[in-house]
Coordinates of C-alpha atoms in Angstrom, one line a residue:
Chain E
X478 CA -9.3 -9.8 21.3
X479 CA -9.2 -6.5 18.9
X480 CA -10.9 -8.5 16.3
X481 CA -13.1 -5.8 14.5
X482 CA -10.2 -2.9 15.1
X483 CA -9.9 -2.7 11.9
X484 CA -12.0 -4.9 9.1
X485 CA -10.5 -4.7 5.7
X486 CA -8.9 -7.6 3.5
X487 CA -11.6 -10.3 1.4
X488 CA -10.7 -12.9 4.9
X489 CA -11.1 -10.3 7.6
X490 CA -15.1 -8.7 5.1
X491 CA -16.1 -12.7 5.0
X492 CA -15.4 -12.7 9.1
X493 CA -17.5 -9.3 9.8
X494 CA -20.0 -10.5 7.7
X495 CA -20.6 -13.4 9.9
X496 CA -19.9 -11.6 12.6
X497 CA -22.0 -8.2 11.9
X498 CA -25.1 -11.3 10.5
X499 CA -25.1 -12.8 14.1
X500 CA -25.7 -9.6 15.5
X501 CA -27.3 -7.6 13.7
X502 CA -30.8 -7.5 12.3
X503 CA -32.0 -9.2 8.6
X504 CA -32.4 -5.4 7.6
X505 CA -30.2 -4.2 5.1
X506 CA -26.5 -4.7 5.3
X507 CA -24.8 -1.2 7.0
X508 CA -21.1 -3.1 5.6
X509 CA -19.3 -3.6 2.4
X510 CA -18.9 -7.6 3.7
X511 CA -22.7 -7.8 4.0
X512 CA -23.1 -7.0 0.9
X513 CA -20.4 -9.2 -0.3
X514 CA -22.0 -11.9 1.6
X515 CA -25.7 -11.2 0.8
X516 CA -25.3 -10.9 -2.6
X517 CA -26.9 -13.4 -5.1
X518 CA -25.6 -15.3 -7.4
X519 CA -26.8 -13.7 -10.1
X520 CA -24.2 -10.5 -8.9
X521 CA -21.1 -12.2 -9.9
X522 CA -19.5 -13.1 -13.1
X523 CA -17.1 -16.1 -13.5
X524 CA -13.5 -14.9 -15.0
X525 CA -12.6 -17.0 -17.7
X526 CA -9.5 -19.3 -17.8
X527 CA -8.7 -18.0 -20.5
X528 CA -7.6 -15.2 -18.3
X529 CA -6.1 -16.4 -15.5
X530 CA -2.4 -17.3 -15.3
X531 CA -1.8 -19.7 -12.1
X532 CA 2.4 -19.1 -10.7
X533 CA 3.3 -21.2 -8.4
X534 CA 6.8 -21.1 -7.3
X535 CA 7.2 -24.1 -5.1
X536 CA 6.6 -24.8 -1.5
X537 CA 2.5 -24.6 -2.5
X538 CA 3.1 -21.0 -2.7
X539 CA 0.7 -20.5 -6.0
X540 CA 0.3 -16.7 -7.1
X541 CA -3.1 -16.5 -9.6
X542 CA -3.0 -13.3 -12.0
X543 CA -6.2 -12.5 -13.4
X544 CA -5.1 -10.0 -16.9
X545 CA -7.4 -8.4 -19.1
X546 CA -7.4 -8.5 -22.9
X547 CA -10.0 -5.8 -23.1
X548 CA -8.3 -3.1 -21.1
X549 CA -4.2 -4.4 -22.0
X550 CA -4.9 -6.4 -25.3
X551 CA -1.4 -5.9 -26.9
X552 CA 0.7 -7.0 -23.8
X553 CA -1.6 -9.6 -22.4
X554 CA -1.4 -11.5 -25.9
X555 CA 2.3 -11.8 -25.9
X556 CA 1.7 -12.8 -22.4
X557 CA -0.1 -15.8 -23.4
X558 CA 2.2 -16.3 -26.3
X559 CA 5.0 -16.2 -23.4
X560 CA 2.5 -18.7 -20.8
X561 CA 1.6 -21.2 -23.5
X562 CA 5.4 -21.1 -24.2
X563 CA 6.4 -22.2 -21.0
X564 CA 8.5 -19.4 -21.2
X565 CA 7.9 -17.8 -17.8
X566 CA 9.0 -21.3 -15.9
X567 CA 12.4 -21.8 -14.4
X568 CA 12.8 -17.2 -14.3
X569 CA 12.6 -16.0 -10.9
X570 CA 11.3 -12.9 -9.1
X571 CA 14.6 -11.2 -9.5
X572 CA 13.2 -7.8 -6.6
X573 CA 11.0 -6.6 -4.4
X574 CA 11.2 -2.5 -3.6
X575 CA 9.0 -2.1 -0.4
X576 CA 6.1 -0.1 -0.9
X577 CA 6.1 -0.5 -4.7
X578 CA 7.0 -3.7 -6.0
X579 CA 7.5 -7.3 -6.7
X580 CA 9.3 -7.7 -9.8
X581 CA 9.6 -11.0 -12.2
X582 CA 10.9 -12.3 -14.7
X583 CA 14.7 -13.4 -16.9
X584 CA 17.4 -12.6 -14.4
X585 CA 19.8 -13.3 -18.0
X586 CA 18.2 -10.9 -19.9
X587 CA 19.2 -13.6 -22.6
X588 CA 16.5 -15.2 -22.8
X589 CA 14.9 -16.0 -26.6
X590 CA 11.6 -14.7 -26.9
X591 CA 8.9 -17.3 -28.6
X592 CA 7.9 -17.6 -32.2
X593 CA 4.6 -14.9 -31.8
X594 CA 5.1 -12.1 -30.3
X595 CA 4.3 -9.1 -31.0
X596 CA 5.2 -5.1 -31.0
X597 CA 3.9 -3.0 -29.0
X598 CA 4.2 1.1 -28.1
X599 CA 3.3 3.9 -26.1
X600 CA -0.3 3.5 -27.5
X601 CA -0.5 0.8 -25.7
X602 CA -1.3 1.8 -22.8
X603 CA -4.9 3.0 -23.1
X604 CA -7.4 1.7 -24.9
X605 CA -10.2 3.7 -26.7
X606 CA -13.4 4.8 -24.3
X607 CA -15.5 3.8 -26.9
X608 CA -14.9 0.2 -25.7
X609 CA -16.2 0.6 -22.7
X610 CA -18.4 3.5 -22.3
X611 CA -21.7 2.5 -22.1
X612 CA -20.8 -0.4 -19.3
X613 CA -18.7 1.8 -16.7
X614 CA -19.9 2.0 -13.5
X615 CA -18.6 6.1 -12.2
X616 CA -17.1 6.7 -8.7
X617 CA -19.4 9.6 -7.6
X618 CA -15.8 11.2 -5.7
X619 CA -13.3 13.0 -7.8
X620 CA -9.4 11.4 -8.9
X621 CA -5.9 12.7 -7.6
X622 CA -4.6 11.0 -11.1
X623 CA -7.7 11.5 -13.5
X624 CA -10.5 13.9 -14.7
X625 CA -12.8 10.4 -14.2
X626 CA -12.4 7.1 -12.6
X627 CA -15.4 4.2 -12.7
X628 CA -15.8 0.9 -12.9
X629 CA -16.5 -2.0 -15.5
X630 CA -16.6 -5.2 -16.1
X631 CA -15.5 -6.1 -13.1
X632 CA -12.2 -3.8 -13.2
X633 CA -11.7 0.2 -11.6
X634 CA -10.5 1.8 -14.7
X635 CA -8.9 5.6 -14.9
X636 CA -10.1 8.1 -17.8
X637 CA -10.5 11.6 -20.0
X638 CA -12.9 11.8 -22.2
X639 CA -11.5 10.3 -25.6
X640 CA -9.5 6.8 -23.1
X641 CA -9.6 4.5 -20.8
X642 CA -7.3 3.0 -18.4
X643 CA -6.5 0.7 -16.0
X644 CA -4.9 2.4 -12.5
X645 CA -1.7 1.0 -10.4
X646 CA -3.6 -0.2 -7.2
X647 CA -2.5 -2.9 -4.8
X648 CA -1.8 -6.0 -6.1
X649 CA -2.2 -5.1 -9.8
X650 CA 0.7 -6.3 -12.4
X651 CA 2.6 -4.1 -14.6
X652 CA 4.6 -4.5 -17.5
X653 CA 8.8 -3.6 -16.6
X654 CA 10.5 -1.2 -19.7
X655 CA 13.3 0.6 -20.7
X656 CA 13.6 4.5 -21.6
X657 CA 11.1 5.7 -23.4
X658 CA 9.7 4.7 -26.1
X659 CA 11.5 0.9 -25.1
X660 CA 7.3 -0.5 -24.3
X661 CA 7.5 -3.7 -22.8
X662 CA 6.5 -7.2 -24.4
X663 CA 4.8 -8.5 -21.7
X664 CA 8.0 -11.4 -20.1
X665 CA 8.7 -9.1 -17.1
X666 CA 6.6 -8.5 -14.8
X667 CA 5.5 -6.5 -11.4
X668 CA 2.9 -6.0 -9.0
X669 CA 2.6 -3.3 -6.7
X670 CA 3.0 -3.7 -2.9
X671 CA 2.4 -0.4 -1.6
X672 CA 0.5 2.6 -1.7
X673 CA -1.3 2.7 -5.5
X674 CA 1.4 4.3 -7.7
X675 CA -0.2 6.1 -10.0
X676 CA 2.4 8.0 -11.0
X677 CA 2.9 5.6 -13.6
X678 CA -0.8 5.0 -14.9
X679 CA -0.2 6.0 -18.6
X680 CA 3.8 5.5 -18.7
X681 CA 3.4 2.2 -18.2
X682 CA 1.3 -1.5 -19.5
X683 CA -1.1 -2.6 -16.7
X684 CA -2.3 -5.8 -17.1
X685 CA -3.8 -7.0 -14.5
X686 CA -4.4 -7.7 -11.3
X687 CA -3.6 -10.9 -8.5
X688 CA -6.7 -12.5 -7.4
X689 CA -4.8 -15.1 -5.3
X690 CA -1.3 -15.6 -3.6
X691 CA -0.5 -11.8 -3.3
X692 CA 0.8 -12.6 0.3
X693 CA 3.6 -14.7 -1.2
X694 CA 5.1 -11.7 -3.0
X695 CA 4.2 -9.3 -0.3
X696 CA 6.0 -10.1 2.4
X697 CA 9.7 -11.7 0.4
X698 CA 12.7 -9.9 2.1
X699 CA 12.8 -6.9 0.3
X700 CA 16.5 -6.3 -1.8
X701 CA 19.2 -5.0 -1.0
X702 CA 20.6 -3.4 -3.9
X703 CA 19.9 -0.3 -6.5
X704 CA 15.6 0.1 -6.2
X705 CA 15.3 -2.9 -4.0
X706 CA 17.1 -5.8 -7.0
X707 CA 18.4 -8.8 -5.4
X708 CA 21.6 -8.4 -4.9
X709 CA 22.7 -11.9 -3.6
X710 CA 21.1 -13.8 -6.5
X711 CA 20.5 -17.3 -4.2
X712 CA 17.9 -14.6 -2.6
X713 CA 15.5 -14.4 -6.1
X714 CA 13.0 -17.1 -6.0
X715 CA 12.6 -19.6 -8.7
X716 CA 9.3 -19.4 -10.6
X717 CA 8.2 -23.2 -10.8
X718 CA 5.8 -23.6 -13.8
X719 CA 3.2 -20.6 -14.9
X720 CA 0.1 -21.3 -17.4
X721 CA -2.8 -20.0 -18.9
X722 CA -5.9 -21.7 -16.2
X723 CA -7.1 -22.9 -19.4
X724 CA -4.0 -25.1 -20.6
X725 CA -4.8 -27.0 -17.2
X726 CA -6.7 -30.3 -16.6
X727 CA -10.1 -29.6 -15.4
X728 CA -10.2 -30.9 -11.7
X729 CA -7.1 -28.4 -11.5
X730 CA -7.8 -25.5 -12.9
X731 CA -8.8 -22.3 -10.0
X732 CA -12.1 -20.8 -11.4
X733 CA -12.9 -17.5 -9.3
X734 CA -15.5 -15.2 -9.7
X735 CA -15.7 -11.3 -9.7
X736 CA -18.7 -9.1 -8.6
X737 CA -20.7 -7.8 -11.5
X738 CA -19.5 -3.9 -11.2
X739 CA -22.9 -3.7 -13.3
X740 CA -25.1 -5.1 -10.4
X741 CA -27.1 -3.1 -7.7
X742 CA -24.6 -5.7 -5.3
X743 CA -21.8 -4.1 -6.7
X744 CA -23.4 0.0 -6.5
X745 CA -24.4 -0.7 -2.1
X746 CA -20.6 -2.2 -1.4
X747 CA -18.9 1.3 -2.8
X748 CA -21.9 3.5 -0.9
X749 CA -20.8 2.0 1.9
X750 CA -16.7 1.6 1.4
X751 CA -17.2 5.4 1.3
X752 CA -19.8 5.4 3.7
X753 CA -18.7 3.6 7.0
X754 CA -20.2 3.5 9.7
X755 CA -21.3 0.3 11.9
X756 CA -20.5 -0.8 15.2
X757 CA -16.8 0.5 15.0
X758 CA -16.8 3.4 12.7
X759 CA -18.1 7.0 13.9
X760 CA -17.3 8.7 11.5
X761 CA -17.9 8.4 8.0
X762 CA -15.6 9.5 4.7
X763 CA -17.7 10.3 2.4
X764 CA -15.6 9.3 -0.2
X765 CA -13.5 6.9 -0.9
X766 CA -10.4 6.4 -3.5
X767 CA -10.4 4.2 -6.4
X768 CA -8.3 1.9 -5.1
X769 CA -9.3 1.4 -2.1
X770 CA -12.7 0.2 -3.6
X771 CA -11.7 -3.2 -4.4
X772 CA -13.9 -5.1 -6.4
X773 CA -14.8 -8.0 -4.9
X774 CA -13.1 -11.4 -6.2
X775 CA -13.6 -15.2 -4.6
X776 CA -13.7 -18.4 -6.3
X777 CA -16.6 -20.0 -7.0
X778 CA -18.1 -20.8 -4.4
X779 CA -18.7 -24.6 -6.5
X780 CA -14.8 -24.4 -6.8
X781 CA -13.2 -27.8 -5.9
X782 CA -9.8 -26.6 -6.2
X783 CA -7.7 -27.0 -3.6
X784 CA -7.9 -22.6 -2.1
X785 CA -4.7 -20.0 -1.7
X786 CA -5.8 -18.6 1.6
Chain Q
X1045 CA 18.7 -4.2 -16.6
X1046 CA 15.4 -2.1 -15.3
X1047 CA 16.9 -0.1 -12.9
X1048 CA 14.8 3.0 -14.1
X1049 CA 11.5 1.2 -14.7
X1050 CA 10.1 1.9 -11.5
X1051 CA 11.3 5.2 -8.5
X1052 CA 9.3 5.4 -5.4
X1053 CA 10.8 4.9 -2.1
X1054 CA 13.5 6.8 0.1
X1055 CA 16.7 4.5 -1.0
X1056 CA 14.6 4.2 -4.4
X1057 CA 15.7 8.3 -4.7
X1058 CA 18.7 8.9 -3.6
X1059 CA 19.9 6.7 -5.8
X1060 CA 17.6 8.2 -9.0
X1061 CA 19.4 11.7 -8.1
X1062 CA 22.7 10.4 -8.4
X1063 CA 21.9 8.5 -12.0
X1064 CA 20.1 11.8 -12.8
X1065 CA 22.9 13.8 -12.0
X1066 CA 25.2 12.2 -13.2
X1067 CA 22.7 12.4 -17.2
X1068 CA 21.1 15.7 -16.3
X1069 CA 23.2 19.1 -16.8
X1070 CA 22.5 21.9 -13.6
X1071 CA 19.5 23.3 -15.0
X1072 CA 16.8 23.7 -12.6
X1073 CA 15.5 19.6 -11.2
X1074 CA 13.5 17.9 -13.2
X1075 CA 12.7 15.3 -10.4
X1076 CA 11.6 15.0 -7.1
X1077 CA 14.9 12.6 -6.0
X1078 CA 16.7 15.4 -7.1
X1079 CA 15.2 18.5 -5.4
X1080 CA 16.0 15.9 -2.5
X1081 CA 18.8 15.2 -3.1
X1082 CA 19.3 18.9 -3.7
X1083 CA 17.8 20.5 -1.0
X1084 CA 20.1 22.9 1.1
X1085 CA 20.7 22.3 4.8
X1086 CA 17.9 25.4 5.5
X1087 CA 15.2 23.2 4.1
X1088 CA 15.5 20.3 6.8
X1089 CA 14.8 20.5 10.5
X1090 CA 15.6 17.6 12.6
X1091 CA 13.9 15.5 14.7
X1092 CA 13.9 15.9 18.5
X1093 CA 14.7 13.2 20.0
X1094 CA 11.9 12.4 22.2
X1095 CA 9.5 12.2 19.7
X1096 CA 11.8 9.1 19.0
X1097 CA 10.6 5.4 19.6
X1098 CA 13.3 2.8 19.1
X1099 CA 11.9 -0.2 18.4
X1100 CA 14.1 -2.9 19.0
X1101 CA 13.2 -6.9 17.4
X1102 CA 16.5 -8.9 18.0
X1103 CA 18.4 -9.8 15.0
X1104 CA 20.3 -5.9 14.4
X1105 CA 16.0 -5.4 13.5
X1106 CA 15.3 -2.1 14.3
X1107 CA 12.5 0.5 13.4
X1108 CA 12.3 4.0 14.0
X1109 CA 8.4 5.2 15.0
X1110 CA 8.5 9.0 14.7
X1111 CA 6.0 10.5 17.2
X1112 CA 3.3 13.2 16.5
X1113 CA 2.6 15.5 20.3
X1114 CA 1.3 18.0 18.3
X1115 CA -1.4 16.8 16.1
X1116 CA -2.2 13.2 19.0
X1117 CA -1.0 14.9 22.4
X1118 CA -3.3 12.3 24.8
X1119 CA -2.3 9.0 22.9
X1120 CA 1.1 10.4 22.5
X1121 CA 1.5 11.8 26.4
X1122 CA 0.6 8.1 27.1
X1123 CA 3.3 6.2 24.8
X1124 CA 6.5 8.1 26.1
X1125 CA 5.2 7.1 30.2
X1126 CA 4.8 3.5 28.2
X1127 CA 8.3 3.6 26.3
X1128 CA 9.7 5.6 29.9
X1129 CA 8.4 2.2 31.7
X1130 CA 9.7 0.3 29.8
X1131 CA 5.9 -1.8 29.3
X1132 CA 6.3 -2.6 26.1
X1133 CA 9.1 -4.9 26.7
X1134 CA 8.5 -8.7 26.1
X1135 CA 5.6 -7.6 24.4
X1136 CA 5.3 -9.0 20.5
X1137 CA 4.0 -8.6 17.6
X1138 CA 1.4 -10.2 16.4
X1139 CA -1.2 -9.7 13.4
X1140 CA 0.2 -9.1 10.3
X1141 CA -2.8 -8.7 7.5
X1142 CA -1.5 -8.4 4.2
X1143 CA -2.6 -4.5 2.7
X1144 CA -3.8 -3.7 6.0
X1145 CA -1.4 -3.5 9.2
X1146 CA 0.6 -4.7 11.4
X1147 CA -0.2 -4.8 14.6
X1148 CA 1.8 -5.1 18.1
X1149 CA 1.0 -4.7 22.0
X1150 CA 0.3 -7.8 24.7
X1151 CA -0.8 -10.9 22.9
X1152 CA -2.1 -11.9 27.0
X1153 CA -4.0 -8.2 26.8
X1154 CA -4.3 -8.4 31.3
X1155 CA 0.0 -6.5 31.2
X1156 CA -1.1 -4.1 33.9
X1157 CA -1.4 0.1 32.2
X1158 CA 2.2 2.4 34.8
X1159 CA 1.0 4.9 36.9
X1160 CA 0.9 8.2 34.9
X1161 CA -1.3 6.7 32.1
X1162 CA -4.1 9.0 31.2
X1163 CA -7.1 8.3 29.8
X1164 CA -8.7 9.2 26.0
X1165 CA -11.9 9.5 23.7
X1166 CA -13.1 10.1 20.8
X1167 CA -12.3 14.0 21.3
X1168 CA -8.5 13.2 20.6
X1169 CA -8.6 11.9 16.7
X1170 CA -8.6 15.3 15.0
X1171 CA -7.4 18.7 16.7
X1172 CA -8.1 22.3 17.2
X1173 CA -7.2 23.6 13.0
X1174 CA -6.0 26.8 15.2
X1175 CA -2.8 25.1 16.3
X1176 CA -1.7 24.5 12.7
X1177 CA -3.6 27.1 10.6
X1178 CA -0.7 29.2 9.9
X1179 CA 1.6 26.8 8.8
X1180 CA -0.3 24.8 6.6
X1181 CA 1.2 24.2 2.8
X1182 CA -1.9 23.2 1.3
X1183 CA -2.6 20.0 -1.0
X1184 CA -3.8 21.7 -4.4
X1185 CA -5.8 18.4 -5.3
X1186 CA -9.0 16.9 -4.3
X1187 CA -8.6 14.6 -1.1
X1188 CA -11.5 11.8 -1.4
X1189 CA -11.7 12.0 2.6
X1190 CA -11.7 15.4 3.7
X1191 CA -12.7 18.6 2.7
X1192 CA -9.0 19.5 2.8
X1193 CA -6.0 17.9 2.9
X1194 CA -2.4 19.8 3.3
X1195 CA 1.3 19.6 5.2
X1196 CA 2.4 20.5 8.3
X1197 CA 5.1 20.7 10.7
X1198 CA 6.4 17.7 7.8
X1199 CA 3.2 16.0 8.2
X1200 CA 0.7 15.3 6.2
X1201 CA -2.4 16.4 6.6
X1202 CA -6.5 15.9 6.3
X1203 CA -9.2 18.8 7.2
X1204 CA -11.9 20.6 7.4
X1205 CA -12.5 24.4 8.6
X1206 CA -12.6 23.3 12.4
X1207 CA -10.3 20.5 12.8
X1208 CA -6.7 18.8 11.6
X1209 CA -5.8 14.9 11.5
X1210 CA -3.1 12.7 10.7
X1211 CA -4.3 10.3 8.0
X1212 CA -3.9 6.8 7.3
X1213 CA -1.0 6.4 4.9
X1214 CA 1.4 3.8 4.1
X1215 CA 4.0 3.0 6.9
X1216 CA 0.9 5.5 9.6
X1217 CA 1.1 4.8 13.2
X1218 CA -2.2 4.5 15.1
X1219 CA -3.3 2.8 18.3
X1220 CA -5.8 -0.7 18.1
X1221 CA -8.7 -1.1 19.4
X1222 CA -12.1 -1.8 20.9
X1223 CA -15.2 -1.1 19.3
X1224 CA -16.8 3.0 20.3
X1225 CA -16.4 4.5 22.4
X1226 CA -12.7 2.8 23.3
X1227 CA -10.6 4.9 21.7
X1228 CA -7.3 2.9 22.7
X1229 CA -4.6 3.6 25.5
X1230 CA -1.5 4.3 22.9
X1231 CA -0.2 0.0 24.4
X1232 CA -1.8 -1.2 21.1
X1233 CA -0.1 0.1 18.4
X1234 CA -0.6 -0.5 14.4
X1235 CA 2.1 0.4 11.5
X1236 CA 0.1 0.5 7.5
X1237 CA 1.2 -1.5 5.6
X1238 CA -0.4 -1.1 2.7
X1239 CA -2.6 1.0 0.3
X1240 CA -3.9 4.1 2.6
X1241 CA -6.9 2.7 4.7
X1242 CA -8.0 5.9 5.3
X1243 CA -11.7 5.2 6.3
X1244 CA -10.2 5.3 9.3
X1245 CA -9.0 8.5 9.2
X1246 CA -11.0 10.1 12.7
X1247 CA -12.5 6.7 13.7
X1248 CA -8.8 5.6 15.3
X1249 CA -6.3 7.6 16.7
X1250 CA -3.5 8.1 14.6
X1251 CA -0.2 9.0 16.5
X1252 CA 3.1 9.0 14.1
X1253 CA 4.8 7.3 11.3
X1254 CA 7.6 4.9 10.9
X1255 CA 10.7 6.8 9.4
X1256 CA 13.3 3.9 9.6
X1257 CA 12.6 -0.4 9.3
X1258 CA 9.4 -0.4 8.5
X1259 CA 11.0 -3.9 6.2
X1260 CA 11.1 -5.6 9.8
X1261 CA 6.9 -5.3 9.7
X1262 CA 6.1 -5.5 6.0
X1263 CA 8.0 -8.5 5.0
X1264 CA 7.0 -10.8 8.4
X1265 CA 4.6 -13.6 6.9
X1266 CA 1.1 -13.1 6.8
X1267 CA -0.9 -14.2 10.1
X1268 CA -3.6 -17.1 9.3
X1269 CA -6.0 -16.8 11.5
X1270 CA -9.0 -14.6 11.5
X1271 CA -8.0 -10.7 10.7
X1272 CA -4.4 -11.9 10.1
X1273 CA -4.0 -12.3 13.8
X1274 CA -0.9 -15.1 14.6
X1275 CA -2.8 -18.3 15.3
X1276 CA 0.8 -20.4 16.7
X1277 CA 1.7 -18.2 19.2
X1278 CA 5.5 -19.1 18.6
X1279 CA 4.6 -16.8 14.6
X1280 CA 4.8 -13.7 17.5
X1281 CA 7.7 -12.1 16.9
X1282 CA 8.9 -11.0 20.0
X1283 CA 10.0 -6.6 20.8
X1284 CA 13.0 -6.7 22.9
X1285 CA 12.8 -3.2 23.5
X1286 CA 11.0 0.2 22.7
X1287 CA 12.8 3.1 23.5
X1288 CA 12.8 7.5 23.8
X1289 CA 15.8 7.6 22.0
X1290 CA 15.9 10.4 24.6
X1291 CA 16.7 7.8 27.0
X1292 CA 19.0 6.0 24.9
X1293 CA 23.7 6.7 25.8
X1294 CA 24.0 9.8 23.4
X1295 CA 26.2 7.8 20.9
X1296 CA 23.1 5.6 20.4
X1297 CA 20.6 8.2 19.0
X1298 CA 19.2 7.9 15.8
X1299 CA 18.6 11.3 14.2
X1300 CA 16.7 12.3 11.7
X1301 CA 15.6 15.1 10.1
X1302 CA 12.3 15.8 7.7
X1303 CA 11.9 18.1 5.0
X1304 CA 10.5 21.7 5.8
X1305 CA 6.9 21.2 4.5
X1306 CA 7.3 25.0 4.5
X1307 CA 10.2 25.6 2.8
X1308 CA 11.2 26.3 -1.5
X1309 CA 12.1 23.0 -1.6
X1310 CA 8.8 20.8 -1.1
X1311 CA 6.8 23.5 -2.6
X1312 CA 9.4 22.0 -5.8
X1313 CA 9.7 18.3 -5.0
X1314 CA 5.1 18.3 -4.5
X1315 CA 4.5 19.9 -7.6
X1316 CA 7.4 16.9 -9.3
X1317 CA 5.5 14.5 -8.3
X1318 CA 2.3 15.8 -9.3
X1319 CA 4.3 15.6 -12.3
X1320 CA 6.8 13.9 -14.0
X1321 CA 8.6 13.7 -16.5
X1322 CA 11.7 12.7 -17.8
X1323 CA 14.1 9.9 -19.6
X1324 CA 11.0 7.7 -17.7
X1325 CA 7.9 9.4 -17.5
X1326 CA 6.3 10.7 -21.0
X1327 CA 3.3 11.3 -19.5
X1328 CA 2.4 13.7 -15.9
X1329 CA -0.1 12.7 -13.7
X1330 CA -1.2 16.6 -12.7
X1331 CA -2.4 15.7 -9.5
X1332 CA -0.8 13.5 -6.8
X1333 CA -2.6 11.6 -3.6
X1334 CA -2.0 12.7 0.0
X1335 CA -0.5 9.6 1.0
X1336 CA 1.5 10.3 -2.1
X1337 CA 3.8 12.4 -2.0
X1338 CA 5.7 11.3 1.6
X1339 CA 7.5 14.2 3.2
X1340 CA 11.3 13.7 3.0
X1341 CA 13.1 11.8 6.4
X1342 CA 16.6 10.9 6.0
X1343 CA 19.3 10.5 9.0
X1344 CA 20.9 13.1 9.2
X1345 CA 24.0 13.8 7.5
X1346 CA 26.2 13.4 10.5
X1347 CA 24.7 10.5 11.7
X1348 CA 26.9 8.7 13.7
X1349 CA 24.4 5.5 14.2
X1350 CA 24.6 2.2 12.3
X1351 CA 21.8 3.0 9.5
X1352 CA 19.4 0.5 9.3
X1353 CA 18.9 0.2 5.8

């Protein structure tokens, strides 16, 4: 079998770690997978239940989205209002464009907003650098889309001298909008399912990332209409419910944790993502793209939830 | 509708061009889509029938792969031998790993190779810079994975002073292999279906790219086995046939052309991919990733083939 041929996803990483540990001695980790596998509990941070959106599509298909209140406060506040109002229940996935996005929301575009929604503007696409400056772990490689890039509070970020923003990486969730200056409400959402469309950074609000169940979105049939919208209404995928994990009974809450991006484990992980050298990799790149060093996220070990994958 | 909200794929580009032309005056192009739409015939290059692999999966699902004889001569020579021997007929797609690859070949790993296959080695992962140096259009932005990056003969390339190689961009096709120093034969192949795994560059042979029908691979159910291999044999997707377009009767040959990466149109396209500013984009990035400026490829206008999309 060609199992080792190409190792990447969280699942693969877990396996590779097992393989490697079986093979290798107890020296320092030589693969990102080994770093993740060996990171002590103190190098992980629990994700708050109020920062998890649980979207059920039926047939056991559950998508879990982590939202980012610090880096996208205005749109995330609206999304919590929408979730608590159960506004997304009965809406649908309406667009699947290959190597781009899966988009969902109210296909009729006539469903009224719940009370408590706040206005948004283009100023909400970025946040003041002062909010996070002291906690940023820099990416020590050039970024094609921003003067600076790095990681903070478990998230990848792009930045300039004065501002910081979330990048459009694979699995990241953004807010659909109409032509500028519309900035979207947070009701119409999309997830990236291809090469990071970073040209959208600072042009649209990024509000979070899919941390479980992305395959239930990325493997959907592509739409045949303009920009991948489904022409045929029957093709739309019904959204049964969207809830904040904090709204769910304790026993039904998914629990996840992200690696502390300020930890020594993350520094090792980032170094090894940029310098692959093991039984398979013969030529380290000496660099890594911001979107190609995904922050390790996992169900908390004591998690009692059935896992999505 | 939020049609304009996010424009990216070839399909979308075509549409955006239509919209924009309808809206905009006849000034210079302001979107990459307009550049593609307006590029004169002299800025396109026909792709040779001997460089097209046509893979039929049944149910009208056709995947067309352009192979790269100049940049991957050893493996491409083997792939032509395999295609002419109809070796892939009756093999299958055996692995689908989210945000990584779709892999196909002989699941039994016991099917004998046809006569005429040549040995390969790790030296085949790169080619001498001298082969293409004079024709390279440089990407004027830093690349995270190589000292240099650019475009030549319709392909994106990464390079150092002495060597040039094809990058692992979305839709690009590579050769599965076992542990180093195995370099693969060209019989076991994969296509990238996620964020460009550039860490594989110079560690594995890249032999071409999917230019039509990628959605028939990227939307397949993800495998539940290790690294996305299908656990259940029934899930494997049968490959009915793989042919070089040059083997097909003239009337059945797909015909495609790629934009001349040395043309003024491509220079405009690249500049606008890096500096989006129009009715939707308010903040140009001032840069673009090598894998986020896909070389425009289209069916030749006089194409008589039924199109895959």
